[in-house]
GROMACS .gro file of C-alpha atoms in nm:
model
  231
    1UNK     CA    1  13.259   7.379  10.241
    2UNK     CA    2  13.570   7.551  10.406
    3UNK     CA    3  13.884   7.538  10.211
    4UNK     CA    4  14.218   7.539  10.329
    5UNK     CA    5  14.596   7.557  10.128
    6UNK     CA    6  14.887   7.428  10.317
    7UNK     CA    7  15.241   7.432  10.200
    8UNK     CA    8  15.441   7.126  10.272
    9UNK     CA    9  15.207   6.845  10.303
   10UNK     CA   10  15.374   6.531  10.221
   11UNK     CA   11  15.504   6.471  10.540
   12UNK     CA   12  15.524   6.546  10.930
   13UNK     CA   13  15.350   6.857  11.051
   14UNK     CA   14  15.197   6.905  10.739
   15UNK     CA   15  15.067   6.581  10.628
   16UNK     CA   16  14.877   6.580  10.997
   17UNK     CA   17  14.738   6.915  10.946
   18UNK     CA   18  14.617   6.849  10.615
   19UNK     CA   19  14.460   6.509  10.787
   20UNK     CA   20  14.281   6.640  11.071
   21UNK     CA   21  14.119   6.977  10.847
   22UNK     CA   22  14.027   6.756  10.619
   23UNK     CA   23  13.818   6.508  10.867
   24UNK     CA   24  13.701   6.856  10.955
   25UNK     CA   25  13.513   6.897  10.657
   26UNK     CA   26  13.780   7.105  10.504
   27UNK     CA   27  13.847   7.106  10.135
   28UNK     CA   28  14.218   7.084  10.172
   29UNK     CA   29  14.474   7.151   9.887
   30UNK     CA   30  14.886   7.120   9.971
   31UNK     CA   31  15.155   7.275   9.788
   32UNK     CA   32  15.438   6.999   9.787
   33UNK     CA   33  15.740   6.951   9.621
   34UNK     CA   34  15.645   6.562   9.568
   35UNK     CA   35  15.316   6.374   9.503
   36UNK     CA   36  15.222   6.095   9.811
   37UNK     CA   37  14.996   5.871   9.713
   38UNK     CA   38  14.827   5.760  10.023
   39UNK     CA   39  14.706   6.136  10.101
   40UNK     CA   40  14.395   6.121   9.955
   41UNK     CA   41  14.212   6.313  10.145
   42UNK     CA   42  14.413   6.646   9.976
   43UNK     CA   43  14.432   6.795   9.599
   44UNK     CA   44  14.784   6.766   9.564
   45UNK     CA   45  14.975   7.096   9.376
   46UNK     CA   46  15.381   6.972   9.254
   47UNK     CA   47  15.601   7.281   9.288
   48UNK     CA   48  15.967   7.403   9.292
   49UNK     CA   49  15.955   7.623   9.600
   50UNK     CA   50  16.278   7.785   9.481
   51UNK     CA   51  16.091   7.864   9.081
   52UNK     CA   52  15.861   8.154   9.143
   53UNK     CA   53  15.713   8.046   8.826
   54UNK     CA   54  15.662   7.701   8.953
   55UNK     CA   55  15.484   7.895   9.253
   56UNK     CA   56  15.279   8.113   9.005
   57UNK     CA   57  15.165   7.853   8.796
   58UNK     CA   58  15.054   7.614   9.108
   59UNK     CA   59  14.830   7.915   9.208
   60UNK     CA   60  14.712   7.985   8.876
   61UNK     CA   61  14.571   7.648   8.967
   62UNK     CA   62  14.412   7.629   9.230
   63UNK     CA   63  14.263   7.976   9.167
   64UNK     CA   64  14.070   7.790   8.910
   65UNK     CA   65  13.921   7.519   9.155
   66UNK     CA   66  13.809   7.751   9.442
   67UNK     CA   67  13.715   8.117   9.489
   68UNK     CA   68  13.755   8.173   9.807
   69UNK     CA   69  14.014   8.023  10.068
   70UNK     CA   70  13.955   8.044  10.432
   71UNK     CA   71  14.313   7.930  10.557
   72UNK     CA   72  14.618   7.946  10.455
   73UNK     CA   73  14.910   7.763  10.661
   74UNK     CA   74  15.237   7.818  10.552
   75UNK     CA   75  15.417   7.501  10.715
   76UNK     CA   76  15.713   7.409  10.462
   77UNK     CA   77  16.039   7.382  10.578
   78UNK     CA   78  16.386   7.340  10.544
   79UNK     CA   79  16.595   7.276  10.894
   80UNK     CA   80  16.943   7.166  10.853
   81UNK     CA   81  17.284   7.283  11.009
   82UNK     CA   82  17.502   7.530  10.852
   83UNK     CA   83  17.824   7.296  10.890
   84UNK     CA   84  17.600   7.054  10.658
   85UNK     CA   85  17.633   7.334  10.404
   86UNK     CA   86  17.977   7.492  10.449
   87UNK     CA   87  18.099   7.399  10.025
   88UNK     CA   88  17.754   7.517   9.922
   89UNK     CA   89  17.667   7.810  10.203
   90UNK     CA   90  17.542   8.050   9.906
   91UNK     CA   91  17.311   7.807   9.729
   92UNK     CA   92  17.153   7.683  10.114
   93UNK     CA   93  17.068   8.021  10.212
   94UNK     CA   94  16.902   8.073   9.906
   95UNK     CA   95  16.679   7.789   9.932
   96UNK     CA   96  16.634   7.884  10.287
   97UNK     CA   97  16.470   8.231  10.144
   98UNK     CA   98  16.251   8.057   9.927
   99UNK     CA   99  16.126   7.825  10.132
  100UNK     CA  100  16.084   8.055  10.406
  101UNK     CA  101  16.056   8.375  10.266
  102UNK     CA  102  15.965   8.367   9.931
  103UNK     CA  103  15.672   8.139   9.879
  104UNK     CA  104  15.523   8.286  10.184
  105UNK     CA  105  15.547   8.609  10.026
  106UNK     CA  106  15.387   8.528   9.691
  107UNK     CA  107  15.113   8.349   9.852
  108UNK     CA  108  15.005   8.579  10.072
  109UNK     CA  109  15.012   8.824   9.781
  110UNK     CA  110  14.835   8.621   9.554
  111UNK     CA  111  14.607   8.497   9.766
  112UNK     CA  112  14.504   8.773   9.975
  113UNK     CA  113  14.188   8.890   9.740
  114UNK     CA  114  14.049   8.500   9.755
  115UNK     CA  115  14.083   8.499  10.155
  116UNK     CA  116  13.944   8.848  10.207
  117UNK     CA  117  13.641   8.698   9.986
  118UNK     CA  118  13.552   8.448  10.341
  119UNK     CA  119  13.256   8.558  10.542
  120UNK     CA  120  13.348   8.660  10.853
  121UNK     CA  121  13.750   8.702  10.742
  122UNK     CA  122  13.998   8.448  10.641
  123UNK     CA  123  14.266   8.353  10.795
  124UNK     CA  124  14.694   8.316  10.739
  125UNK     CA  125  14.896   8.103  10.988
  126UNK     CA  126  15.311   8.133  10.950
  127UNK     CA  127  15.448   7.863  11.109
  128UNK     CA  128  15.807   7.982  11.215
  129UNK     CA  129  15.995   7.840  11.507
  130UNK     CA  130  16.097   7.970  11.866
  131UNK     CA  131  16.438   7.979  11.740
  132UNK     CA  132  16.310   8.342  11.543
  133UNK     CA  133  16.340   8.514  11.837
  134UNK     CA  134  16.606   8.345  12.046
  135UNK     CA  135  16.834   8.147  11.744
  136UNK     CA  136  17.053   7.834  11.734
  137UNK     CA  137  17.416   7.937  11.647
  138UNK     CA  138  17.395   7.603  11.493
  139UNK     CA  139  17.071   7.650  11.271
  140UNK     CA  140  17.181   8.064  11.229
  141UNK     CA  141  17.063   8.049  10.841
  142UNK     CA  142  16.770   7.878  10.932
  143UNK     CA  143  16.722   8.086  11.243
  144UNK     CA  144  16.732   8.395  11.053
  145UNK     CA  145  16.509   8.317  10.724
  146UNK     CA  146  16.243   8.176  10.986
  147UNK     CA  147  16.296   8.512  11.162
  148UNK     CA  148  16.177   8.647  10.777
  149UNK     CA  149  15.899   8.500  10.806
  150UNK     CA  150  15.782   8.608  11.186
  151UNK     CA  151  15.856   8.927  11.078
  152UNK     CA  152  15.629   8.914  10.686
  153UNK     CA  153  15.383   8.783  10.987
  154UNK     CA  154  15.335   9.126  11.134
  155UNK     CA  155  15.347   9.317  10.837
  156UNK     CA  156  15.095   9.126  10.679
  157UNK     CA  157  14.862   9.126  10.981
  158UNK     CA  158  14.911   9.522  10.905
  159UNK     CA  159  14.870   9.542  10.560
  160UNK     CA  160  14.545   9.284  10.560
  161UNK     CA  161  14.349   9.422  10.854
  162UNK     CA  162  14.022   9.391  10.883
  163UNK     CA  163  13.973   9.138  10.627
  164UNK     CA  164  14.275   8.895  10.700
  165UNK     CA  165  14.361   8.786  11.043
  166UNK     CA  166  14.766   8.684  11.005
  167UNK     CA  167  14.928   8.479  11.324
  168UNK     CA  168  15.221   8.278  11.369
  169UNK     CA  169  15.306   7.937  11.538
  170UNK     CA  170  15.610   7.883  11.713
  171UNK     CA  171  15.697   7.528  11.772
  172UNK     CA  172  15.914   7.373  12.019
  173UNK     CA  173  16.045   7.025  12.016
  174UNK     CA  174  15.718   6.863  11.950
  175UNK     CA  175  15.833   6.577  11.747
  176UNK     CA  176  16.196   6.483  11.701
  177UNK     CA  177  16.361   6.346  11.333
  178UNK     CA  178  16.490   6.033  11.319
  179UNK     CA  179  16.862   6.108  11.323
  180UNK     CA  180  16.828   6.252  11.664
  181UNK     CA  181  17.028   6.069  11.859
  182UNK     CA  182  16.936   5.956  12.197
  183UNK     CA  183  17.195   6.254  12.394
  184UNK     CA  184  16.986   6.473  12.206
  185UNK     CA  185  16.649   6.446  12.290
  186UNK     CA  186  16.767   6.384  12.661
  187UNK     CA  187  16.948   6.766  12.653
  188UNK     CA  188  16.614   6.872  12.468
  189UNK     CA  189  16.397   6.740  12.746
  190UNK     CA  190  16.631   6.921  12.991
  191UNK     CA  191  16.572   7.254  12.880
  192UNK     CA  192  16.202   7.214  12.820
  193UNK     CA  193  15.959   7.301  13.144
  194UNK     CA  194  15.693   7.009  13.033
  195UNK     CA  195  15.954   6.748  12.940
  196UNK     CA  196  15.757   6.545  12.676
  197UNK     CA  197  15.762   6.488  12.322
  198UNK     CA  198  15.442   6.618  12.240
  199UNK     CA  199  15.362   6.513  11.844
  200UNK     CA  200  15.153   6.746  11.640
  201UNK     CA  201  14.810   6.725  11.776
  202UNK     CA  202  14.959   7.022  11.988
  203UNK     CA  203  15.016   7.271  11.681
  204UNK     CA  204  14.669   7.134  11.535
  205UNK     CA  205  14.499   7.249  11.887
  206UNK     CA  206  14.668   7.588  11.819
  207UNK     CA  207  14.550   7.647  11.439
  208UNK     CA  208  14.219   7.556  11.583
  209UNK     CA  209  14.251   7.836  11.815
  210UNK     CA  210  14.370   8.071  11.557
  211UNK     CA  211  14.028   7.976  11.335
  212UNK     CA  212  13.800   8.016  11.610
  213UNK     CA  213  13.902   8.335  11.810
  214UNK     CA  214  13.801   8.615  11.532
  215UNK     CA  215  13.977   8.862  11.800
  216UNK     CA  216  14.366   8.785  11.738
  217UNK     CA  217  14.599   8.889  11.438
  218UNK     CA  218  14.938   9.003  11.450
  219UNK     CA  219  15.002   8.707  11.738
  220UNK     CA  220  15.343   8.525  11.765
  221UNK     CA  221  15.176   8.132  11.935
  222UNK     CA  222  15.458   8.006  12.095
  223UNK     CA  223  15.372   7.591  12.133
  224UNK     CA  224  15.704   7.496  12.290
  225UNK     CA  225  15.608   7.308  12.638
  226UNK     CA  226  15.800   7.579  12.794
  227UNK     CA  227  16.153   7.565  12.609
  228UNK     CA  228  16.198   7.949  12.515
  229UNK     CA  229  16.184   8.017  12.914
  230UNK     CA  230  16.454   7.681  12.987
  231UNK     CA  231  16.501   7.588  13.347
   0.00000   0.00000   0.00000
């Protein structure tokens, strides 16, 4: 049986990627920050993405319940605007790294010699946002840990060659939050060649690309119906 580790499961992107591996036949285990109790299809792991301990001790873990690991997805996030943060702008951008940065980091570290172990190669999948290469005054903390982590991308599809394939997603707007007002998605759609709201199957279709073409590493996917380009 394949295994697969995804951070951020409990909801959203990650919660459907976890889903559809695991109908896959994938023995899927999620890093999350909270236990939900109708995903169980997944071997929950609690952790404090901002405590590398926390971090260490989750894959201390799961070390001991698999050997081998043939994808790893880091999907957790943290998007919110900077004027949401201007009392506490120290303390954001530090969770920003960790989330972004710093878990990443330690699990591709820590990880690396159970990947390398899959037959055939396993594989590492950043998801980072098309706002790393073109950012959101807006969103410019997020925009510029999320850039971190395109970047850790290509240095660890250097540093892991031949064993570890490492790629990157780059969402668009595939599937808006609720507090997006109506104005909003409208001026979304506008700059966005295939004017839909897409969901996640999208992003799923792309990690399925990533796992089956052995030929790619070192790839930035952008999955964005066309918004980096705008009208």
């Amino acid at each position: 049986m394949k295994t697969a580790v995804i951070t951020g499961t409990s909801r959203r992107l990650g919660a459907y990627l976890a889903e559809k591996l695991s109908a896959e036949g994938y023995l899927v285990f999620g890093f999350t920050r909270q236990i939900n109790p109708e995903q169980q299809y997944l071997t929950q792991l609690v952790v404090d993405y901002q405590s590398a301990d926390s971090i260490l001790s989750a894959v201390e873990q799961l070390k001991q319940q698999c050997s081998t690991i043939d994808l790893l997805i880091h999907n957790a996030s943290l998007f919110e605007k900077d004027e949401l943060h201007t009392e506490d702008t120290v303390a954001f951008y530090q969770a920003l790294f960790a989330v972004h940065m710093q878990l990443p980091a330690l699990l591709n570290q820590q990880l690396a010699p159970q990947i390398a172990k899959t037959p055939g190669g396993g594989l590492i999948v950043h998801v980072t946002d098309i706002y790393s290469e073109n950012p959101n005054p807006a969103f410019s903390l997020y925009c510029s840990t999320k850039a971190g982590l395109e970047n850790l991308m290509k240095s660890a599809a250097k540093a892991y060659a031949p064993h570890i394939r490492v790629n990157s997603i780059q969402p668009g707007p595939i599937m808006f939050l609720p507090e997006h007002s109506k104005s909003e998605k409208q001026q979304v759609m506008q700059q966005t060649l295939i004017a839909e709201e897409a969901g996640f199957e999208p992003i799923y279709q792309g990690v399925r690309f990533l796992v089956d073409n052995k030929f790619v590493t070192g790839l930035s996917l952008k999955i964005d119906g066309g918004r980096s380009l705008g009208k």
